[in-house]
JSON list of C-alpha atoms in Angstrom, two decimals:
[
{"chain": "A", "resi": 28, "resn": "MET", "atom": "CA", "xyz": [99.30, 96.43, 129.48]},
{"chain": "A", "resi": 29, "resn": "ASP", "atom": "CA", "xyz": [99.00, 95.24, 125.95]},
{"chain": "A", "resi": 30, "resn": "GLU", "atom": "CA", "xyz": [97.56, 96.39, 122.46]},
{"chain": "A", "resi": 31, "resn": "ALA", "atom": "CA", "xyz": [94.31, 96.98, 123.29]},
{"chain": "A", "resi": 32, "resn": "GLU", "atom": "CA", "xyz": [94.04, 98.51, 127.08]},
{"chain": "A", "resi": 33, "resn": "ASP", "atom": "CA", "xyz": [96.48, 101.21, 125.32]},
{"chain": "A", "resi": 34, "resn": "ALA", "atom": "CA", "xyz": [93.49, 101.88, 122.59]},
{"chain": "A", "resi": 35, "resn": "SER", "atom": "CA", "xyz": [90.73, 102.27, 125.81]},
{"chain": "A", "resi": 36, "resn": "ALA", "atom": "CA", "xyz": [92.94, 104.68, 127.25]},
{"chain": "A", "resi": 37, "resn": "ILE", "atom": "CA", "xyz": [92.94, 107.53, 124.53]},
{"chain": "A", "resi": 38, "resn": "ASP", "atom": "CA", "xyz": [89.21, 106.09, 123.38]},
{"chain": "A", "resi": 39, "resn": "HIS", "atom": "CA", "xyz": [88.85, 107.82, 127.50]},
{"chain": "A", "resi": 40, "resn": "GLY", "atom": "CA", "xyz": [90.74, 110.68, 126.68]},
{"chain": "A", "resi": 41, "resn": "GLY", "atom": "CA", "xyz": [93.00, 110.72, 129.43]},
{"chain": "A", "resi": 42, "resn": "LYS", "atom": "CA", "xyz": [96.07, 112.18, 128.28]},
{"chain": "A", "resi": 43, "resn": "GLY", "atom": "CA", "xyz": [98.22, 111.16, 131.86]},
{"chain": "A", "resi": 44, "resn": "ARG", "atom": "CA", "xyz": [96.67, 107.64, 131.38]},
{"chain": "A", "resi": 45, "resn": "ALA", "atom": "CA", "xyz": [97.21, 107.71, 127.46]},
{"chain": "A", "resi": 46, "resn": "ARG", "atom": "CA", "xyz": [100.95, 108.77, 128.10]},
{"chain": "A", "resi": 47, "resn": "ASP", "atom": "CA", "xyz": [100.98, 106.03, 130.63]},
{"chain": "A", "resi": 48, "resn": "ALA", "atom": "CA", "xyz": [99.87, 103.25, 128.40]},
{"chain": "A", "resi": 49, "resn": "LEU", "atom": "CA", "xyz": [102.10, 104.68, 125.50]},
{"chain": "A", "resi": 50, "resn": "LEU", "atom": "CA", "xyz": [105.01, 104.30, 127.93]},
{"chain": "A", "resi": 51, "resn": "HIS", "atom": "CA", "xyz": [104.95, 100.52, 128.49]},
{"chain": "A", "resi": 52, "resn": "ALA", "atom": "CA", "xyz": [103.82, 99.53, 125.38]},
{"chain": "A", "resi": 53, "resn": "CYS", "atom": "CA", "xyz": [107.36, 100.77, 124.05]},
{"chain": "A", "resi": 54, "resn": "ALA", "atom": "CA", "xyz": [109.93, 98.07, 125.13]},
{"chain": "A", "resi": 55, "resn": "ASP", "atom": "CA", "xyz": [113.42, 99.66, 125.16]},
{"chain": "A", "resi": 56, "resn": "THR", "atom": "CA", "xyz": [114.28, 103.05, 126.65]},
{"chain": "A", "resi": 57, "resn": "SER", "atom": "CA", "xyz": [115.28, 104.42, 122.94]},
{"chain": "A", "resi": 58, "resn": "GLU", "atom": "CA", "xyz": [111.45, 104.66, 122.35]},
{"chain": "A", "resi": 59, "resn": "ARG", "atom": "CA", "xyz": [110.68, 105.78, 125.72]},
{"chain": "A", "resi": 60, "resn": "ALA", "atom": "CA", "xyz": [112.63, 108.49, 125.36]},
{"chain": "A", "resi": 61, "resn": "ASP", "atom": "CA", "xyz": [110.55, 109.81, 122.53]},
{"chain": "A", "resi": 62, "resn": "LEU", "atom": "CA", "xyz": [107.54, 109.71, 124.70]},
{"chain": "A", "resi": 63, "resn": "PRO", "atom": "CA", "xyz": [105.98, 113.25, 125.63]},
{"chain": "A", "resi": 64, "resn": "GLY", "atom": "CA", "xyz": [107.69, 114.45, 129.03]},
{"chain": "A", "resi": 65, "resn": "ALA", "atom": "CA", "xyz": [110.47, 111.65, 128.97]},
{"chain": "A", "resi": 66, "resn": "PRO", "atom": "CA", "xyz": [114.12, 112.68, 128.23]},
{"chain": "A", "resi": 67, "resn": "SER", "atom": "CA", "xyz": [115.09, 113.24, 124.37]},
{"chain": "A", "resi": 68, "resn": "GLU", "atom": "CA", "xyz": [115.20, 115.37, 122.09]},
{"chain": "A", "resi": 69, "resn": "ARG", "atom": "CA", "xyz": [111.41, 114.80, 119.98]},
{"chain": "A", "resi": 70, "resn": "ALA", "atom": "CA", "xyz": [107.97, 113.67, 121.40]},
{"chain": "A", "resi": 71, "resn": "LEU", "atom": "CA", "xyz": [106.27, 111.60, 119.37]},
{"chain": "A", "resi": 72, "resn": "THR", "atom": "CA", "xyz": [104.01, 112.42, 116.02]},
{"chain": "A", "resi": 73, "resn": "ILE", "atom": "CA", "xyz": [100.10, 111.99, 115.96]},
{"chain": "A", "resi": 74, "resn": "ASP", "atom": "CA", "xyz": [100.72, 109.33, 114.18]},
{"chain": "A", "resi": 75, "resn": "GLU", "atom": "CA", "xyz": [102.92, 107.41, 116.31]},
{"chain": "A", "resi": 76, "resn": "VAL", "atom": "CA", "xyz": [100.04, 107.70, 118.94]},
{"chain": "A", "resi": 77, "resn": "LEU", "atom": "CA", "xyz": [98.09, 105.74, 117.08]},
{"chain": "A", "resi": 78, "resn": "ASP", "atom": "CA", "xyz": [99.68, 103.60, 115.30]},
{"chain": "A", "resi": 79, "resn": "LEU", "atom": "CA", "xyz": [100.84, 102.42, 118.89]},
{"chain": "A", "resi": 80, "resn": "ALA", "atom": "CA", "xyz": [96.91, 102.71, 120.12]},
{"chain": "A", "resi": 81, "resn": "GLY", "atom": "CA", "xyz": [95.74, 100.46, 116.66]},
{"chain": "A", "resi": 82, "resn": "PHE", "atom": "CA", "xyz": [92.45, 100.21, 116.07]},
{"chain": "A", "resi": 83, "resn": "GLY", "atom": "CA", "xyz": [89.80, 99.48, 118.29]},
{"chain": "A", "resi": 84, "resn": "ARG", "atom": "CA", "xyz": [86.33, 100.45, 119.56]},
{"chain": "A", "resi": 85, "resn": "PHE", "atom": "CA", "xyz": [86.39, 103.94, 119.34]},
{"chain": "A", "resi": 86, "resn": "GLN", "atom": "CA", "xyz": [87.45, 103.93, 115.32]},
{"chain": "A", "resi": 87, "resn": "LEU", "atom": "CA", "xyz": [84.55, 101.35, 114.73]},
{"chain": "A", "resi": 88, "resn": "ARG", "atom": "CA", "xyz": [82.00, 103.16, 116.35]},
{"chain": "A", "resi": 89, "resn": "LEU", "atom": "CA", "xyz": [83.87, 106.45, 114.43]},
{"chain": "A", "resi": 90, "resn": "GLN", "atom": "CA", "xyz": [83.32, 104.49, 110.77]},
{"chain": "A", "resi": 91, "resn": "ALA", "atom": "CA", "xyz": [80.13, 103.57, 111.57]},
{"chain": "A", "resi": 92, "resn": "ILE", "atom": "CA", "xyz": [79.16, 107.38, 112.39]},
{"chain": "A", "resi": 93, "resn": "SER", "atom": "CA", "xyz": [81.06, 108.95, 109.15]},
{"chain": "A", "resi": 94, "resn": "GLY", "atom": "CA", "xyz": [79.55, 106.43, 107.45]},
{"chain": "A", "resi": 95, "resn": "LEU", "atom": "CA", "xyz": [75.78, 105.95, 108.82]},
{"chain": "A", "resi": 96, "resn": "GLY", "atom": "CA", "xyz": [76.92, 110.92, 107.08]},
{"chain": "A", "resi": 97, "resn": "TYR", "atom": "CA", "xyz": [77.73, 109.73, 104.36]},
{"chain": "A", "resi": 98, "resn": "MET", "atom": "CA", "xyz": [75.44, 107.18, 103.43]},
{"chain": "A", "resi": 99, "resn": "ALA", "atom": "CA", "xyz": [73.24, 109.70, 103.47]},
{"chain": "A", "resi": 100, "resn": "ASP", "atom": "CA", "xyz": [74.77, 112.17, 101.75]},
{"chain": "A", "resi": 101, "resn": "THR", "atom": "CA", "xyz": [74.60, 109.77, 98.43]},
{"chain": "A", "resi": 102, "resn": "ALA", "atom": "CA", "xyz": [71.12, 109.05, 99.13]},
{"chain": "A", "resi": 103, "resn": "GLU", "atom": "CA", "xyz": [70.07, 112.49, 99.52]},
{"chain": "A", "resi": 104, "resn": "LEU", "atom": "CA", "xyz": [72.22, 112.90, 95.64]},
{"chain": "A", "resi": 105, "resn": "LEU", "atom": "CA", "xyz": [70.10, 110.40, 94.19]},
{"chain": "A", "resi": 106, "resn": "PHE", "atom": "CA", "xyz": [66.41, 110.73, 95.95]},
{"chain": "A", "resi": 107, "resn": "VAL", "atom": "CA", "xyz": [66.03, 113.61, 93.48]},
{"chain": "A", "resi": 108, "resn": "THR", "atom": "CA", "xyz": [65.87, 111.45, 90.13]},
{"chain": "A", "resi": 109, "resn": "PHE", "atom": "CA", "xyz": [63.17, 109.45, 90.99]},
{"chain": "A", "resi": 110, "resn": "LEU", "atom": "CA", "xyz": [60.73, 112.93, 92.40]},
{"chain": "A", "resi": 111, "resn": "LEU", "atom": "CA", "xyz": [61.23, 115.51, 90.09]},
{"chain": "A", "resi": 112, "resn": "PRO", "atom": "CA", "xyz": [57.99, 113.00, 87.98]},
{"chain": "A", "resi": 113, "resn": "GLU", "atom": "CA", "xyz": [56.24, 113.25, 91.06]},
{"chain": "A", "resi": 114, "resn": "PHE", "atom": "CA", "xyz": [56.39, 117.57, 91.82]},
{"chain": "A", "resi": 115, "resn": "ALA", "atom": "CA", "xyz": [55.56, 117.83, 88.11]},
{"chain": "A", "resi": 116, "resn": "ARG", "atom": "CA", "xyz": [52.23, 115.89, 89.32]},
{"chain": "A", "resi": 117, "resn": "LEU", "atom": "CA", "xyz": [51.95, 117.06, 92.81]},
{"chain": "A", "resi": 118, "resn": "TRP", "atom": "CA", "xyz": [53.07, 121.22, 91.40]},
{"chain": "A", "resi": 119, "resn": "PRO", "atom": "CA", "xyz": [51.58, 120.24, 86.86]},
{"chain": "A", "resi": 120, "resn": "HIS", "atom": "CA", "xyz": [51.27, 124.35, 86.61]},
{"chain": "A", "resi": 121, "resn": "LEU", "atom": "CA", "xyz": [55.20, 124.80, 86.50]},
{"chain": "A", "resi": 122, "resn": "THR", "atom": "CA", "xyz": [57.51, 123.63, 83.61]},
{"chain": "A", "resi": 123, "resn": "ARG", "atom": "CA", "xyz": [60.24, 122.09, 83.27]},
{"chain": "A", "resi": 124, "resn": "ALA", "atom": "CA", "xyz": [62.90, 124.79, 83.49]},
{"chain": "A", "resi": 125, "resn": "GLN", "atom": "CA", "xyz": [61.18, 126.10, 86.99]},
{"chain": "A", "resi": 126, "resn": "LEU", "atom": "CA", "xyz": [61.47, 121.85, 88.64]},
{"chain": "A", "resi": 127, "resn": "ALA", "atom": "CA", "xyz": [64.98, 122.37, 87.23]},
{"chain": "A", "resi": 128, "resn": "LEU", "atom": "CA", "xyz": [65.57, 125.17, 90.19]},
{"chain": "A", "resi": 129, "resn": "VAL", "atom": "CA", "xyz": [65.45, 121.90, 92.89]},
{"chain": "A", "resi": 130, "resn": "PRO", "atom": "CA", "xyz": [68.66, 120.32, 91.66]},
{"chain": "A", "resi": 131, "resn": "ALA", "atom": "CA", "xyz": [70.29, 123.20, 90.64]},
{"chain": "A", "resi": 132, "resn": "LEU", "atom": "CA", "xyz": [70.40, 125.15, 93.13]},
{"chain": "A", "resi": 133, "resn": "SER", "atom": "CA", "xyz": [70.19, 122.49, 95.97]},
{"chain": "A", "resi": 134, "resn": "ALA", "atom": "CA", "xyz": [73.73, 121.44, 94.15]},
{"chain": "A", "resi": 135, "resn": "LEU", "atom": "CA", "xyz": [74.61, 125.95, 94.22]},
{"chain": "A", "resi": 136, "resn": "GLY", "atom": "CA", "xyz": [74.25, 126.29, 97.13]},
{"chain": "A", "resi": 137, "resn": "THR", "atom": "CA", "xyz": [77.24, 122.40, 97.52]},
{"chain": "A", "resi": 138, "resn": "LEU", "atom": "CA", "xyz": [79.00, 124.62, 95.53]},
{"chain": "A", "resi": 139, "resn": "VAL", "atom": "CA", "xyz": [78.82, 127.88, 97.41]},
{"chain": "A", "resi": 140, "resn": "ALA", "atom": "CA", "xyz": [79.03, 125.73, 101.29]},
{"chain": "A", "resi": 141, "resn": "ALA", "atom": "CA", "xyz": [81.15, 123.70, 101.17]},
{"chain": "A", "resi": 142, "resn": "PRO", "atom": "CA", "xyz": [84.34, 125.22, 101.00]},
{"chain": "A", "resi": 143, "resn": "LEU", "atom": "CA", "xyz": [83.06, 127.85, 103.89]},
{"chain": "A", "resi": 144, "resn": "TRP", "atom": "CA", "xyz": [82.98, 124.51, 105.38]},
{"chain": "A", "resi": 145, "resn": "GLY", "atom": "CA", "xyz": [86.36, 123.46, 105.56]},
{"chain": "A", "resi": 146, "resn": "VAL", "atom": "CA", "xyz": [87.01, 126.79, 106.57]},
{"chain": "A", "resi": 147, "resn": "ALA", "atom": "CA", "xyz": [85.35, 126.40, 109.84]},
{"chain": "A", "resi": 148, "resn": "SER", "atom": "CA", "xyz": [86.19, 122.65, 110.07]},
{"chain": "A", "resi": 149, "resn": "ASP", "atom": "CA", "xyz": [90.17, 124.17, 110.26]},
{"chain": "A", "resi": 150, "resn": "VAL", "atom": "CA", "xyz": [89.40, 126.47, 112.81]},
{"chain": "A", "resi": 151, "resn": "PHE", "atom": "CA", "xyz": [86.33, 124.70, 115.25]},
{"chain": "A", "resi": 152, "resn": "GLY", "atom": "CA", "xyz": [87.00, 121.33, 114.64]},
{"chain": "A", "resi": 153, "resn": "ARG", "atom": "CA", "xyz": [85.68, 118.31, 112.19]},
{"chain": "A", "resi": 154, "resn": "ARG", "atom": "CA", "xyz": [83.51, 117.08, 114.85]},
{"chain": "A", "resi": 155, "resn": "VAL", "atom": "CA", "xyz": [82.23, 120.45, 115.08]},
{"chain": "A", "resi": 156, "resn": "VAL", "atom": "CA", "xyz": [81.52, 120.89, 111.63]},
{"chain": "A", "resi": 157, "resn": "PHE", "atom": "CA", "xyz": [79.95, 117.13, 111.57]},
{"chain": "A", "resi": 158, "resn": "LEU", "atom": "CA", "xyz": [77.58, 117.44, 113.65]},
{"chain": "A", "resi": 159, "resn": "GLY", "atom": "CA", "xyz": [76.39, 121.57, 112.43]},
{"chain": "A", "resi": 160, "resn": "SER", "atom": "CA", "xyz": [75.45, 120.78, 109.09]},
{"chain": "A", "resi": 161, "resn": "MET", "atom": "CA", "xyz": [74.28, 116.65, 109.52]},
{"chain": "A", "resi": 162, "resn": "GLY", "atom": "CA", "xyz": [72.10, 118.91, 111.97]},
{"chain": "A", "resi": 163, "resn": "LEU", "atom": "CA", "xyz": [71.28, 120.99, 109.29]},
{"chain": "A", "resi": 164, "resn": "MET", "atom": "CA", "xyz": [70.61, 118.63, 106.52]},
{"chain": "A", "resi": 165, "resn": "ALA", "atom": "CA", "xyz": [67.65, 116.67, 109.00]},
{"chain": "A", "resi": 166, "resn": "PHE", "atom": "CA", "xyz": [65.76, 120.59, 110.00]},
{"chain": "A", "resi": 167, "resn": "ALA", "atom": "CA", "xyz": [65.79, 121.77, 106.22]},
{"chain": "A", "resi": 168, "resn": "GLY", "atom": "CA", "xyz": [64.89, 117.97, 104.36]},
{"chain": "A", "resi": 169, "resn": "LEU", "atom": "CA", "xyz": [62.39, 117.93, 106.79]},
{"chain": "A", "resi": 170, "resn": "ALA", "atom": "CA", "xyz": [61.16, 122.16, 107.23]},
{"chain": "A", "resi": 171, "resn": "SER", "atom": "CA", "xyz": [61.63, 120.86, 102.76]},
{"chain": "A", "resi": 172, "resn": "ALA", "atom": "CA", "xyz": [59.14, 117.94, 102.74]},
{"chain": "A", "resi": 173, "resn": "ALA", "atom": "CA", "xyz": [56.94, 120.41, 105.16]},
{"chain": "A", "resi": 174, "resn": "ALA", "atom": "CA", "xyz": [56.91, 123.07, 102.43]},
{"chain": "A", "resi": 175, "resn": "PRO", "atom": "CA", "xyz": [53.75, 123.81, 102.05]},
{"chain": "A", "resi": 176, "resn": "ALA", "atom": "CA", "xyz": [54.79, 125.42, 97.81]},
{"chain": "A", "resi": 177, "resn": "PHE", "atom": "CA", "xyz": [57.08, 125.04, 95.33]},
{"chain": "A", "resi": 178, "resn": "TRP", "atom": "CA", "xyz": [59.58, 127.76, 95.92]},
{"chain": "A", "resi": 179, "resn": "PRO", "atom": "CA", "xyz": [59.56, 127.13, 99.88]},
{"chain": "A", "resi": 180, "resn": "PHE", "atom": "CA", "xyz": [60.25, 123.30, 99.44]},
{"chain": "A", "resi": 181, "resn": "VAL", "atom": "CA", "xyz": [62.71, 125.23, 96.85]},
{"chain": "A", "resi": 182, "resn": "ALA", "atom": "CA", "xyz": [64.42, 127.13, 99.79]},
{"chain": "A", "resi": 183, "resn": "ALA", "atom": "CA", "xyz": [64.67, 124.37, 101.98]},
{"chain": "A", "resi": 184, "resn": "ARG", "atom": "CA", "xyz": [66.03, 122.32, 99.60]},
{"chain": "A", "resi": 185, "resn": "VAL", "atom": "CA", "xyz": [68.78, 124.62, 98.77]},
{"chain": "A", "resi": 186, "resn": "LEU", "atom": "CA", "xyz": [69.80, 125.16, 102.71]},
{"chain": "A", "resi": 187, "resn": "VAL", "atom": "CA", "xyz": [70.21, 120.94, 102.26]},
{"chain": "A", "resi": 188, "resn": "GLY", "atom": "CA", "xyz": [72.19, 121.89, 100.24]},
{"chain": "A", "resi": 189, "resn": "ALA", "atom": "CA", "xyz": [74.10, 123.68, 102.14]},
{"chain": "A", "resi": 190, "resn": "GLY", "atom": "CA", "xyz": [74.06, 120.98, 104.26]},
{"chain": "A", "resi": 191, "resn": "LEU", "atom": "CA", "xyz": [74.81, 118.52, 102.16]},
{"chain": "A", "resi": 192, "resn": "GLY", "atom": "CA", "xyz": [78.19, 120.41, 101.28]},
{"chain": "A", "resi": 193, "resn": "GLY", "atom": "CA", "xyz": [79.60, 120.82, 105.21]},
{"chain": "A", "resi": 194, "resn": "ALA", "atom": "CA", "xyz": [78.89, 117.11, 104.75]},
{"chain": "A", "resi": 195, "resn": "LEU", "atom": "CA", "xyz": [81.30, 115.37, 102.09]},
{"chain": "A", "resi": 196, "resn": "ALA", "atom": "CA", "xyz": [83.47, 117.59, 103.11]},
{"chain": "A", "resi": 197, "resn": "VAL", "atom": "CA", "xyz": [84.49, 116.48, 106.49]},
{"chain": "A", "resi": 198, "resn": "ASP", "atom": "CA", "xyz": [82.73, 112.61, 106.45]},
{"chain": "A", "resi": 199, "resn": "PHE", "atom": "CA", "xyz": [85.49, 111.30, 104.98]},
{"chain": "A", "resi": 200, "resn": "VAL", "atom": "CA", "xyz": [88.36, 112.94, 107.40]},
{"chain": "A", "resi": 201, "resn": "VAL", "atom": "CA", "xyz": [86.41, 113.26, 111.10]},
{"chain": "A", "resi": 202, "resn": "PHE", "atom": "CA", "xyz": [87.61, 110.08, 110.71]},
{"chain": "A", "resi": 203, "resn": "VAL", "atom": "CA", "xyz": [90.80, 108.79, 108.94]},
{"chain": "A", "resi": 204, "resn": "GLU", "atom": "CA", "xyz": [92.24, 111.37, 111.61]},
{"chain": "A", "resi": 205, "resn": "TYR", "atom": "CA", "xyz": [91.60, 109.27, 113.39]},
{"chain": "A", "resi": 206, "resn": "VAL", "atom": "CA", "xyz": [92.94, 105.75, 111.95]},
{"chain": "A", "resi": 207, "resn": "PRO", "atom": "CA", "xyz": [96.22, 104.78, 112.32]},
{"chain": "A", "resi": 208, "resn": "ALA", "atom": "CA", "xyz": [98.73, 105.23, 109.14]},
{"chain": "A", "resi": 209, "resn": "ARG", "atom": "CA", "xyz": [98.62, 101.47, 107.78]},
{"chain": "A", "resi": 210, "resn": "GLN", "atom": "CA", "xyz": [95.27, 101.26, 107.77]},
{"chain": "A", "resi": 211, "resn": "ARG", "atom": "CA", "xyz": [93.98, 104.14, 106.51]},
{"chain": "A", "resi": 212, "resn": "GLY", "atom": "CA", "xyz": [93.83, 103.69, 102.72]},
{"chain": "A", "resi": 213, "resn": "VAL", "atom": "CA", "xyz": [91.52, 100.25, 103.89]},
{"chain": "A", "resi": 214, "resn": "SER", "atom": "CA", "xyz": [89.28, 102.66, 105.82]},
{"chain": "A", "resi": 215, "resn": "THR", "atom": "CA", "xyz": [88.27, 105.13, 103.50]},
{"chain": "A", "resi": 216, "resn": "MET", "atom": "CA", "xyz": [87.53, 101.97, 100.90]},
{"chain": "A", "resi": 217, "resn": "LEU", "atom": "CA", "xyz": [84.98, 100.61, 104.17]},
{"chain": "A", "resi": 218, "resn": "ILE", "atom": "CA", "xyz": [83.22, 104.83, 103.77]},
{"chain": "A", "resi": 219, "resn": "THR", "atom": "CA", "xyz": [82.67, 104.60, 100.32]},
{"chain": "A", "resi": 220, "resn": "LEU", "atom": "CA", "xyz": [81.17, 101.04, 101.15]},
{"chain": "A", "resi": 221, "resn": "TRP", "atom": "CA", "xyz": [78.08, 103.40, 103.04]},
{"chain": "A", "resi": 222, "resn": "GLY", "atom": "CA", "xyz": [78.06, 105.65, 99.73]},
{"chain": "A", "resi": 223, "resn": "VAL", "atom": "CA", "xyz": [77.13, 102.70, 97.56]},
{"chain": "A", "resi": 224, "resn": "ALA", "atom": "CA", "xyz": [74.95, 101.49, 100.72]},
{"chain": "A", "resi": 225, "resn": "GLY", "atom": "CA", "xyz": [73.08, 104.89, 100.54]},
{"chain": "A", "resi": 226, "resn": "VAL", "atom": "CA", "xyz": [72.20, 104.12, 97.05]},
{"chain": "A", "resi": 227, "resn": "LEU", "atom": "CA", "xyz": [71.24, 100.78, 96.77]},
{"chain": "A", "resi": 228, "resn": "TYR", "atom": "CA", "xyz": [69.06, 102.28, 99.87]},
{"chain": "A", "resi": 229, "resn": "VAL", "atom": "CA", "xyz": [67.02, 104.75, 97.43]},
{"chain": "A", "resi": 230, "resn": "GLY", "atom": "CA", "xyz": [67.11, 102.73, 94.35]},
{"chain": "A", "resi": 231, "resn": "ALA", "atom": "CA", "xyz": [65.44, 99.46, 96.52]},
{"chain": "A", "resi": 232, "resn": "THR", "atom": "CA", "xyz": [62.63, 102.16, 98.82]},
{"chain": "A", "resi": 233, "resn": "ALA", "atom": "CA", "xyz": [61.91, 104.84, 95.98]},
{"chain": "A", "resi": 234, "resn": "PRO", "atom": "CA", "xyz": [60.30, 102.99, 93.72]},
{"chain": "A", "resi": 235, "resn": "PRO", "atom": "CA", "xyz": [57.67, 100.88, 95.61]},
{"chain": "A", "resi": 236, "resn": "LEU", "atom": "CA", "xyz": [56.54, 103.97, 97.71]},
{"chain": "A", "resi": 237, "resn": "LEU", "atom": "CA", "xyz": [55.76, 106.44, 94.61]}
]
């Protein structure tokens, strides 16, 4: 069984199949003795299993999902810069200090929520926190778009900031934890490029729309 088949076995989550794949991947008896269930004093570490599995389709899909999440994060952080002048025209009775509450309170929501999301990811898992934070961002973003007045809008933006705190806490981790150790540096850089794409997206689309 070659390395691609090993990765496929692990991708589909079958513990028995993954173990059999790794047994075939090991070339000699001394390496096989390190596998779980084989006569040995030591089992393979998670990093060793990931190195044997390699970088395959599962990691590529996860990179795209995490990258799109980080792209949404950076776009969310930037877009308010373009909208503040529009807010001033939409609500002309507001002072500059009141308008400044939009990014300030959103950032406060991120600051407060990020540690809580981090603890939750250790307790419930990265996947749960990633999906939960993205879901909160999407729901609160739609609520802010439909807000009938300034203060409901600010409240929705605080919730967006809270979701952003969770996304920023796990965007990288949820992906890098499944990448072989020798490829983690490059993989982290590629996720960062998704963030740059988010900045470019907002910069290219906001001026024509506004």
